[in-house]
mmCIF file of C-alpha atoms in Angstrom:
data_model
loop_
_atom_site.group_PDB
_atom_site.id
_atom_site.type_symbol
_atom_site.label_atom_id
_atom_site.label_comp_id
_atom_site.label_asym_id
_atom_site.label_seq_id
_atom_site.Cartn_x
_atom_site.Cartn_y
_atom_site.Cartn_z
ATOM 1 C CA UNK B 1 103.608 -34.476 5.651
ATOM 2 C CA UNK B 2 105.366 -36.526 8.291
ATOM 3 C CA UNK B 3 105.760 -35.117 11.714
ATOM 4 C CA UNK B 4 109.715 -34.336 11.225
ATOM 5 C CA UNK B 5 108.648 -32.471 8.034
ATOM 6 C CA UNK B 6 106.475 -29.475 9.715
ATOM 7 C CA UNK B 7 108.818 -26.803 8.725
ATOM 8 C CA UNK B 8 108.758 -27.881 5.145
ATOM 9 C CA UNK B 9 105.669 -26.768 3.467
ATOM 10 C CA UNK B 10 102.387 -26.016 4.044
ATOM 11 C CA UNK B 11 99.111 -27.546 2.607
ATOM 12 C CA UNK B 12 95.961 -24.882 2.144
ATOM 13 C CA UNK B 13 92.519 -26.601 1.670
ATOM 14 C CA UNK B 14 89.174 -25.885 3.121
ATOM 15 C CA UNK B 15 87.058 -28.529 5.244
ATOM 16 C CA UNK B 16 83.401 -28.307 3.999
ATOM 17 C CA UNK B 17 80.378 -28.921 6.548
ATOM 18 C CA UNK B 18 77.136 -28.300 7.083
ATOM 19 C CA UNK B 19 73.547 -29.666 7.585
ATOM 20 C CA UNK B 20 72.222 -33.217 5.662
ATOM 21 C CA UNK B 21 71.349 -30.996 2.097
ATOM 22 C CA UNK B 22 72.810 -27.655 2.880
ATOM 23 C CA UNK B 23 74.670 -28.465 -0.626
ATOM 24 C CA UNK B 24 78.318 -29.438 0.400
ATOM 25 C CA UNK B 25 78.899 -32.303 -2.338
ATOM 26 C CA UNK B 26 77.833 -29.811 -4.587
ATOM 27 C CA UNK B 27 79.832 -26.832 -3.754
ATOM 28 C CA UNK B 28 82.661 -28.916 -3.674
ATOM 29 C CA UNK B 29 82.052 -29.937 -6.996
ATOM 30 C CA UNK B 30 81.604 -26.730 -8.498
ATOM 31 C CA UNK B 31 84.768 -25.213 -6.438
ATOM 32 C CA UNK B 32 86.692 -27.870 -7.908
ATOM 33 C CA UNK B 33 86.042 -26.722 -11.340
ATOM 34 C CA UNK B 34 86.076 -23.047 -10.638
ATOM 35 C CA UNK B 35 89.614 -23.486 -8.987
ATOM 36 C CA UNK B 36 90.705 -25.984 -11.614
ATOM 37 C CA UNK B 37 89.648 -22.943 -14.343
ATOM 38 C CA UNK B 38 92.350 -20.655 -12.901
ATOM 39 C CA UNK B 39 94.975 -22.573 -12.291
ATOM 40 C CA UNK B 40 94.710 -24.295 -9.252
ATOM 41 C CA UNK B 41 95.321 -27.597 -8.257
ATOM 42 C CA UNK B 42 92.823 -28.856 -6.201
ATOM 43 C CA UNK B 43 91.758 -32.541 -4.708
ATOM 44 C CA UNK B 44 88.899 -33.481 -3.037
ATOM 45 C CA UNK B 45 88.417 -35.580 -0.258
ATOM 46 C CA UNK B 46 85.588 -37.358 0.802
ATOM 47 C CA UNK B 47 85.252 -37.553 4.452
ATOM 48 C CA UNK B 48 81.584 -38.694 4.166
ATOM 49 C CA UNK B 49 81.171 -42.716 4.567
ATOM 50 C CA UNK B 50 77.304 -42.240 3.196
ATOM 51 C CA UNK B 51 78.555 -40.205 -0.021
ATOM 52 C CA UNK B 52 77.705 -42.695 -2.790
ATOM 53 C CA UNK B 53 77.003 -40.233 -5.584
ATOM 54 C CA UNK B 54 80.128 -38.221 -5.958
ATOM 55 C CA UNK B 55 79.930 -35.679 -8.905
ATOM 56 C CA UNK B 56 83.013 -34.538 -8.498
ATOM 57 C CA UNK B 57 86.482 -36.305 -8.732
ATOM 58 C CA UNK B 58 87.527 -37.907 -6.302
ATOM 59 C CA UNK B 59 91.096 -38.567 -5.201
ATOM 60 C CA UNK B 60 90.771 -39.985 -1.050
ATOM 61 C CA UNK B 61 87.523 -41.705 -0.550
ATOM 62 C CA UNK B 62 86.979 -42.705 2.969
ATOM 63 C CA UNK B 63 85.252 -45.490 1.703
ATOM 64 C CA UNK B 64 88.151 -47.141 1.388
ATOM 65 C CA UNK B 65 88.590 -47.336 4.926
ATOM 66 C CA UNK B 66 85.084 -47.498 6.382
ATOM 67 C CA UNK B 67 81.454 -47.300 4.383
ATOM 68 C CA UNK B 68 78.252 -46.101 6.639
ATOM 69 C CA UNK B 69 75.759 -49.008 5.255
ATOM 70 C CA UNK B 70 78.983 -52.370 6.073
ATOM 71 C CA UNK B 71 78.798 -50.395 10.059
ATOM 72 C CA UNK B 72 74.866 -50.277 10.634
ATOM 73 C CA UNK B 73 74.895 -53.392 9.229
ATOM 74 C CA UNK B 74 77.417 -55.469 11.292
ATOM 75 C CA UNK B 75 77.413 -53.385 14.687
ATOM 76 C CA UNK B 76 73.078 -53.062 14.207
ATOM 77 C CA UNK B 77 73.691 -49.301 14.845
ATOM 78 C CA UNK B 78 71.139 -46.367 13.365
ATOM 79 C CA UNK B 79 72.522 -43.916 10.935
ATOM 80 C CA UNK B 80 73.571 -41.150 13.482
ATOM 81 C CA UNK B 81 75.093 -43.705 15.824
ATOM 82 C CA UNK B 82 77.312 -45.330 12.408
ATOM 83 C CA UNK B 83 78.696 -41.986 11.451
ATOM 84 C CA UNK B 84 79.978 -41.606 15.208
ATOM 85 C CA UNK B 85 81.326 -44.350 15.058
ATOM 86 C CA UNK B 86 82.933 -43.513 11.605
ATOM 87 C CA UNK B 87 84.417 -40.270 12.619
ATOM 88 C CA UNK B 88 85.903 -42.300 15.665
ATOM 89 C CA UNK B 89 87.188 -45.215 13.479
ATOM 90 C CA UNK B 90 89.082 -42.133 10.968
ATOM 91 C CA UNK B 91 90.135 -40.458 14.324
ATOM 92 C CA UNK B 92 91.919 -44.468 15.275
ATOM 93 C CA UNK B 93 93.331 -44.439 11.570
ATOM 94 C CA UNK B 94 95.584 -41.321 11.110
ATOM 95 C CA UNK B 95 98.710 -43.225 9.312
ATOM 96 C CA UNK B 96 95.908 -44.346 6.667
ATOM 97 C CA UNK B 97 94.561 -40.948 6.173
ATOM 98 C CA UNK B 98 98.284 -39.368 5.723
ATOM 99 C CA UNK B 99 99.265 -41.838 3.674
ATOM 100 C CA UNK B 100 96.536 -40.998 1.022
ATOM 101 C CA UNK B 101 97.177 -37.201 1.479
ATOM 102 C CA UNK B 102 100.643 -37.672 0.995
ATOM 103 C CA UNK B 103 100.074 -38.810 -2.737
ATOM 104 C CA UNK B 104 98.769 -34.860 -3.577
ATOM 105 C CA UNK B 105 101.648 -32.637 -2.073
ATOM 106 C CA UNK B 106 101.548 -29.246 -3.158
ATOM 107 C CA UNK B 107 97.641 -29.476 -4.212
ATOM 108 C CA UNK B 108 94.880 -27.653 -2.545
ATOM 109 C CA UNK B 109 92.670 -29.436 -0.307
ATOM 110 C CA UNK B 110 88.721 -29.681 -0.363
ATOM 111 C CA UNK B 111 87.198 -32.129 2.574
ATOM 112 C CA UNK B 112 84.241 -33.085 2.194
ATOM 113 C CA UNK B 113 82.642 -33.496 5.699
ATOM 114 C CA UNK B 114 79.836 -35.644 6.751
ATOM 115 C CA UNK B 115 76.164 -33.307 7.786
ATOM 116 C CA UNK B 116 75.659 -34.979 11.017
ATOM 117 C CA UNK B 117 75.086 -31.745 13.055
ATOM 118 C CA UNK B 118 76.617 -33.148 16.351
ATOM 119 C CA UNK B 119 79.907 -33.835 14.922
ATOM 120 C CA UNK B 120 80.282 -29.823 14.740
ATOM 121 C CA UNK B 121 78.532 -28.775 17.875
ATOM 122 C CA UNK B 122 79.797 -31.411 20.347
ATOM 123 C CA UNK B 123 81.123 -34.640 19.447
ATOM 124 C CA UNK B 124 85.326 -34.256 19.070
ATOM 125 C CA UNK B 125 86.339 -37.206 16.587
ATOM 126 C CA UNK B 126 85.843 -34.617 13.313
ATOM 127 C CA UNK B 127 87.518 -32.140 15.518
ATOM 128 C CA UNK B 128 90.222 -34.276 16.573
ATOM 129 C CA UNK B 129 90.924 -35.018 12.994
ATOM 130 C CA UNK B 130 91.523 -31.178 11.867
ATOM 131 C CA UNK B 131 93.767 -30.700 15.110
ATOM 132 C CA UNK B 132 96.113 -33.696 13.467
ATOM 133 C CA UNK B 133 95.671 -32.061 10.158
ATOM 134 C CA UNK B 134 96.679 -28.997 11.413
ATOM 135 C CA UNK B 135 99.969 -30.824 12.788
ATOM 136 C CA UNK B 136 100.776 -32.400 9.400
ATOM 137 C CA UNK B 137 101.012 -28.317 8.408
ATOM 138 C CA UNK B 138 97.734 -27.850 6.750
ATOM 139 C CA UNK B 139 96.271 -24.719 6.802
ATOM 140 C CA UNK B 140 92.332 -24.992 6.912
ATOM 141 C CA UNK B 141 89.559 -22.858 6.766
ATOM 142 C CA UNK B 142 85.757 -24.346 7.681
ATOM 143 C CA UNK B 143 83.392 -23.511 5.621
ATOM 144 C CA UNK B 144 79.783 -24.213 6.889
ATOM 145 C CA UNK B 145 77.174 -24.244 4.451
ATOM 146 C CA UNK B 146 73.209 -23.219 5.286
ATOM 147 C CA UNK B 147 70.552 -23.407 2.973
ATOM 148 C CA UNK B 148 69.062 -19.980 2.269
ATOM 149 C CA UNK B 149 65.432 -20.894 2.717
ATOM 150 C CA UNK B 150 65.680 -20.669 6.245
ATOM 151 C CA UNK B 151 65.917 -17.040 5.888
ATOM 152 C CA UNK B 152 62.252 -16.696 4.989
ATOM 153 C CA UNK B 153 61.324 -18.165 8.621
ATOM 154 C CA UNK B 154 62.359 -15.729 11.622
ATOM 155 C CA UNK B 155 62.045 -19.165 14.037
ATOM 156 C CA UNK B 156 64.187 -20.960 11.833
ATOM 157 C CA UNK B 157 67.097 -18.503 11.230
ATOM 158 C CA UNK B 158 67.630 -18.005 14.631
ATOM 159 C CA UNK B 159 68.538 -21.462 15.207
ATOM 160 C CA UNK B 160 70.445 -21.775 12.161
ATOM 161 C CA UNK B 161 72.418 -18.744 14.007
ATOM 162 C CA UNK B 162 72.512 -20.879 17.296
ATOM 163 C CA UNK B 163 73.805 -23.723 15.489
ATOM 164 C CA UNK B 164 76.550 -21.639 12.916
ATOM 165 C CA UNK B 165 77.928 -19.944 16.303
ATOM 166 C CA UNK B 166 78.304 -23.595 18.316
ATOM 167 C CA UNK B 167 79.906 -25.015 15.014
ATOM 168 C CA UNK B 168 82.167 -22.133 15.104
ATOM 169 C CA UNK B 169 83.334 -22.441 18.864
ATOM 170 C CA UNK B 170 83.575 -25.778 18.633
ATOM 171 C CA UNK B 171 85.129 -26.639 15.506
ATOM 172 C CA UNK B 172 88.213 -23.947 16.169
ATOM 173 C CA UNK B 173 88.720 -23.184 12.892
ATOM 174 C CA UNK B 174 88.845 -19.806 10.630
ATOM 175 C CA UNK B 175 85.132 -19.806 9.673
ATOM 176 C CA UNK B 176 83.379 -18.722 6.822
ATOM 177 C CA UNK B 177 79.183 -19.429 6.825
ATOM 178 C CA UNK B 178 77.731 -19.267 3.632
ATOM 179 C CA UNK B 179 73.823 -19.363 2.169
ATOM 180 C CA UNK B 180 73.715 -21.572 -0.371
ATOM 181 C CA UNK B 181 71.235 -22.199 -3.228
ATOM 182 C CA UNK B 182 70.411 -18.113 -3.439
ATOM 183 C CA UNK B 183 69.523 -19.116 -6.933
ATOM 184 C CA UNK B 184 66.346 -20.754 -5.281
ATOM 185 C CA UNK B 185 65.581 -17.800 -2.596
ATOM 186 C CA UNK B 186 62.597 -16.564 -4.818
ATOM 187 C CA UNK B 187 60.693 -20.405 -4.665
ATOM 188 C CA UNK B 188 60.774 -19.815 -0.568
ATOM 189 C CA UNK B 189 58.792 -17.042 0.068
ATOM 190 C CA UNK B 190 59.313 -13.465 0.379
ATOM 191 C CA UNK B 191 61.963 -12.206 2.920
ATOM 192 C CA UNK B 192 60.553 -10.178 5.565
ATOM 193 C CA UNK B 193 64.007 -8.006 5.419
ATOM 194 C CA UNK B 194 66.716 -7.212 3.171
ATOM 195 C CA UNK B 195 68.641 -9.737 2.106
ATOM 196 C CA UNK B 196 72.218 -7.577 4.288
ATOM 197 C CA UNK B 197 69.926 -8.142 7.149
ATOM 198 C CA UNK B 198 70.430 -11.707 7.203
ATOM 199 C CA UNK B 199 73.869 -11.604 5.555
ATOM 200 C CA UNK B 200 75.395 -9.231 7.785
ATOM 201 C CA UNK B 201 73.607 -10.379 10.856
ATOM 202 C CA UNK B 202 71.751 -6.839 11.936
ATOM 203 C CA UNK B 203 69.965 -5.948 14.598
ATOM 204 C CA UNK B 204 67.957 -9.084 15.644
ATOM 205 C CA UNK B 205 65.414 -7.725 18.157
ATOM 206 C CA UNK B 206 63.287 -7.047 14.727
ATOM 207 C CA UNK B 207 63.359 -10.771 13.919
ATOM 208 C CA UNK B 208 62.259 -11.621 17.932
ATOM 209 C CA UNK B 209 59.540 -8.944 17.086
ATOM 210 C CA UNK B 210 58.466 -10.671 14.106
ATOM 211 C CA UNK B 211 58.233 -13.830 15.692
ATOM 212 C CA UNK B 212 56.051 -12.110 18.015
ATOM 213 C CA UNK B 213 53.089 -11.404 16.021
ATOM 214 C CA UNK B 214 52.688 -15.021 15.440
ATOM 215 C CA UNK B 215 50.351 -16.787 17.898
ATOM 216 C CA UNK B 216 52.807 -19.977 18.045
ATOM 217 C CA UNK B 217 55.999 -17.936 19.051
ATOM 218 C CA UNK B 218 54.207 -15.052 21.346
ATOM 219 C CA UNK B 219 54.797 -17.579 24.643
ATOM 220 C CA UNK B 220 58.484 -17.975 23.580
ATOM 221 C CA UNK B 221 59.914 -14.433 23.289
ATOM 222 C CA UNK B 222 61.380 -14.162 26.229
ATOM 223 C CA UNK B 223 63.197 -17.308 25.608
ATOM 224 C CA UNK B 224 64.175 -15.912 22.076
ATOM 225 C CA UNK B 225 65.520 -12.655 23.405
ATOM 226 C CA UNK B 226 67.683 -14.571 25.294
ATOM 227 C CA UNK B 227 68.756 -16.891 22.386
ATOM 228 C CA UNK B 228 69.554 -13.524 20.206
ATOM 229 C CA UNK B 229 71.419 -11.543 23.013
ATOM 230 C CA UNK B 230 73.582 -14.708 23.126
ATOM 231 C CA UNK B 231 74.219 -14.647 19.289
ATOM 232 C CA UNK B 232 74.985 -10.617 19.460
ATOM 233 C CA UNK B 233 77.184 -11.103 23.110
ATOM 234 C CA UNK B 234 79.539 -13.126 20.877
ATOM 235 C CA UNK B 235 78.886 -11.212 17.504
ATOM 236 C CA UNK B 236 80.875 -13.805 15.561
ATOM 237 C CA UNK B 237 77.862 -15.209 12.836
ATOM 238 C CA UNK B 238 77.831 -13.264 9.280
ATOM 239 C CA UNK B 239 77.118 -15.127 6.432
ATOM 240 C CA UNK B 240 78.416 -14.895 2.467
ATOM 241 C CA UNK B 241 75.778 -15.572 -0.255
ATOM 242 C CA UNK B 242 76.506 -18.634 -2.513
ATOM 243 C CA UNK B 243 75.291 -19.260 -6.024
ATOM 244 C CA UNK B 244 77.118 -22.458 -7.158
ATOM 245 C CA UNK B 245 75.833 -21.732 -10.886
ATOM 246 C CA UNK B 246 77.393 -18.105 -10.764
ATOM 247 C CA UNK B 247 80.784 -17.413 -11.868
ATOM 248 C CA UNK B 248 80.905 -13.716 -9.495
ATOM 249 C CA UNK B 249 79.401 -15.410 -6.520
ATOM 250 C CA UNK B 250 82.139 -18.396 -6.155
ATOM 251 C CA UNK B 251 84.800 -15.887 -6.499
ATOM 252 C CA UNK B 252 83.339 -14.362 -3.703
ATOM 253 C CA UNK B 253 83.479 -17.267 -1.655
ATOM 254 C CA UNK B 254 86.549 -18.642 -2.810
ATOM 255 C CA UNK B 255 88.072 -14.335 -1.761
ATOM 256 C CA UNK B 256 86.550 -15.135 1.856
ATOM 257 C CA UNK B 257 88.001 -18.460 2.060
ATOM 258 C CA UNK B 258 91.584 -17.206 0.660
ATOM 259 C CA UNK B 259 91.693 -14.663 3.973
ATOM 260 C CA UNK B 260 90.425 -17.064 6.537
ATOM 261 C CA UNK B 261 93.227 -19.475 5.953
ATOM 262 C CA UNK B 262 95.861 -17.320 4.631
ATOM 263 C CA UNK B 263 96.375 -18.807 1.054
ATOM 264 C CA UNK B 264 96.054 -15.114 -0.233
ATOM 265 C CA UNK B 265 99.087 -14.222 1.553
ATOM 266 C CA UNK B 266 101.130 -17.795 0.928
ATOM 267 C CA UNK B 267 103.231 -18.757 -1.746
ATOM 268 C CA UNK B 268 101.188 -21.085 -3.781
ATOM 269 C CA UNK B 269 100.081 -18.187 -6.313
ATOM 270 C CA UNK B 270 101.374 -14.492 -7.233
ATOM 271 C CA UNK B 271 100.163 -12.114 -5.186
ATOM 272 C CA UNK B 272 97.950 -10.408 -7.904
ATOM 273 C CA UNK B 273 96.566 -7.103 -7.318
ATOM 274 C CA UNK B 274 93.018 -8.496 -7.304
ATOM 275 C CA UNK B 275 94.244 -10.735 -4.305
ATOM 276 C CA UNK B 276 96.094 -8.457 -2.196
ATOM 277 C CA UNK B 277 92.965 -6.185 -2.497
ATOM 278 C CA UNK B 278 90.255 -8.738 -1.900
ATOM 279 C CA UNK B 279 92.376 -10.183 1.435
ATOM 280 C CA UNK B 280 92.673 -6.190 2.386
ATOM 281 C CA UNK B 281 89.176 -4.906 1.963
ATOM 282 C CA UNK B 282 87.210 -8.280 2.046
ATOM 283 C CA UNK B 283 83.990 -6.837 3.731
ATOM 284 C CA UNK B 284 83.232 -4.443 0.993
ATOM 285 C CA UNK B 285 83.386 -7.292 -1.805
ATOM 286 C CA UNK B 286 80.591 -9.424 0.633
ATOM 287 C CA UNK B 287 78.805 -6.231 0.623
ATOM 288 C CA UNK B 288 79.055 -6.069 -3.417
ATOM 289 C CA UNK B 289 78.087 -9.411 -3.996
ATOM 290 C CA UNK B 290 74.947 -9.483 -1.348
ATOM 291 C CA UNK B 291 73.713 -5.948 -3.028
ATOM 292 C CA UNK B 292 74.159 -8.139 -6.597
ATOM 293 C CA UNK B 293 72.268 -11.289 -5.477
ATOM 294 C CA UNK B 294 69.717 -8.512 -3.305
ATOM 295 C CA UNK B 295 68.739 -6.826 -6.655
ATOM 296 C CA UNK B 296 68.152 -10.260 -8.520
ATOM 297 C CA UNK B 297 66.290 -11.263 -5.662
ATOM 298 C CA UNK B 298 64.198 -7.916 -5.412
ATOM 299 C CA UNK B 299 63.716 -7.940 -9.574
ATOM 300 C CA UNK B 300 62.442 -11.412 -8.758
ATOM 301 C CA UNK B 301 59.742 -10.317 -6.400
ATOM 302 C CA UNK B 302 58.925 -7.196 -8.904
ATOM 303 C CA UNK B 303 58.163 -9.362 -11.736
ATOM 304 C CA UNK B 304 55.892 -11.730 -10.006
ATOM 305 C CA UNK B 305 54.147 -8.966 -8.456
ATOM 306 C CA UNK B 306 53.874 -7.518 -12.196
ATOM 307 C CA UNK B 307 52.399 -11.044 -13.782
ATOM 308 C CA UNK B 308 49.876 -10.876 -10.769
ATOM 309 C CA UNK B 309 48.421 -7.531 -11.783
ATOM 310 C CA UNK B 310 48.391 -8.683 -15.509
ATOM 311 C CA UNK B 311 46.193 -11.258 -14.600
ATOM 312 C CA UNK B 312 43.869 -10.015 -12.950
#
């Protein structure tokens, strides 16, 4: 992976980010199994310098090079402030980070990226870090993890849109959001829509409407029409839903992630059927799996509705 070597080979992976307990760690542990299962190769890399508990294995640990707790303890900075400074220290330290990589040629690559929000919507170091990445040959896709619950609060989702469609312009990377923990949807609250209409990213004047009829959010709707027009002006934010625990739903993901950074159409596997088809018509299997994960959702809802009448 040396500069003189670009032409040689290429490196696929996937750099995971999102929010402090959107569920990264954990997706990356359960896409390393599910990956391992058919056949893949796949190392993780920890990117996080506050990761202690690591479920998964772990093959580059940037706590080799720098630990969150040793820099808020000897520059007396906060925990926002130490990850900066983190980020900027891995930025200063390519040779260290291409030596490690260097070890796994010809595996697949999982990051695992620290949840400080700013590092995705402003700050460059993280950014920086892909860009050289990118020169060693890799071939990345970012995939940005949101916890479903905030789909059960209008005010909520729209800043979770605000925030996915920053990450994406900022990041410049093939994106892929996901809602994760759609196991858990039911324990939130009822959705006011369908669960497409968050997936897909429909019309959002109803959600500015429904924010409307509550007393808090009535002053703000002008200022959330304007926050939706800019989400729609750009129409770049649709989301893929994520059950770590099911089998269908991380093939989904893993289908999604395949077309945004071209590993369905590399060399690294044979070009099944089931791959050329999923990298062809990927839309209609995020539509299956939402209507799958919709029904569970909706049989959910029917039951408790059922044990309600019962007891009464």
């Amino acid at each position: 992976m040396s500069e003189g070597s670009k032409g040689s080979s290429l490196a696929f992976g996937q750099v995971v980010i999102g929010p402090p307990g959107s569920g990264k760690t954990t997706y990356c542990h359960g896409m390393q199994e599910f990956m391992g299962r058919i056949g893949r190769k796949v190392t993780v890399v920890n990117l996080d310098p506050a990761n202690e508990l690591m479920p998964y294995q772990c093959a580059v640990d940037i706590a080799e090079l720098i630990t969150l707790p040793d820099v808020m303890e000897n520059l007396k900075l906060g925990p926002n402030g130490g990850l900066i400074y983190c980020m900027e220290y891995l930025e200063a330290n390519f040779d260290w980070l291409q030596e490690k990589l260097a070890a796994f040629r010809g595996h697949y690559y999982l990051f695992d990226c620290p949840g400080q929000v700013e590092l995705y919507t402003h700050h460059d170091a993280l950014k920086n870090v892909f860009a050289q990445l990118a020169k060693w040959n890799f071939r990345l896709a970012a995939v940005h993890l949101v916890d479903s619950h905030y789909c059960t609060d209008p005010g909520k989702f729209i800043s979770v849109l605000c925030t996915s469609l920053s990450t994406m312009l900022h990041v410049e990377l093939p994106h892929v959001n996901v809602l994760s923990k759609m196991d858990l949807i039911e324990q939130y609250g009822k959705l006011a829509f369908n669960l497409d209409y968050y997936t897909e990213v429909l019309d959002l004047s109803y959600l500015v409407d429904h924010l409307a009829s509550d007393p808090f959010f009535r002053n703000y709707r002008r200022l959330n029409e304007k926050l939706v027009e800019v989400i729609e002006d750009y129409s770049l934010v649709s989301f893929v839903p994520l059950n770590v625990q099911d089998k269908e739903s991380m093939r989904q993901v893993m289908q999604a992630v395949d077309k945004a950074n071209g590993y369905s159409f590399g060399d690294q596997e044979h070009r099944s059927l089931e791959a050329l088809m999923s990298a062809a018509v990927g839309a209609d299997f995020q539509f299956t799996s939402t209507l799958a994960v919709q029904e569970k959702y909706v049989q959910s809802q029917d039951k408790a509705v059922e044990e309600e009448v019962m007891d009464l």
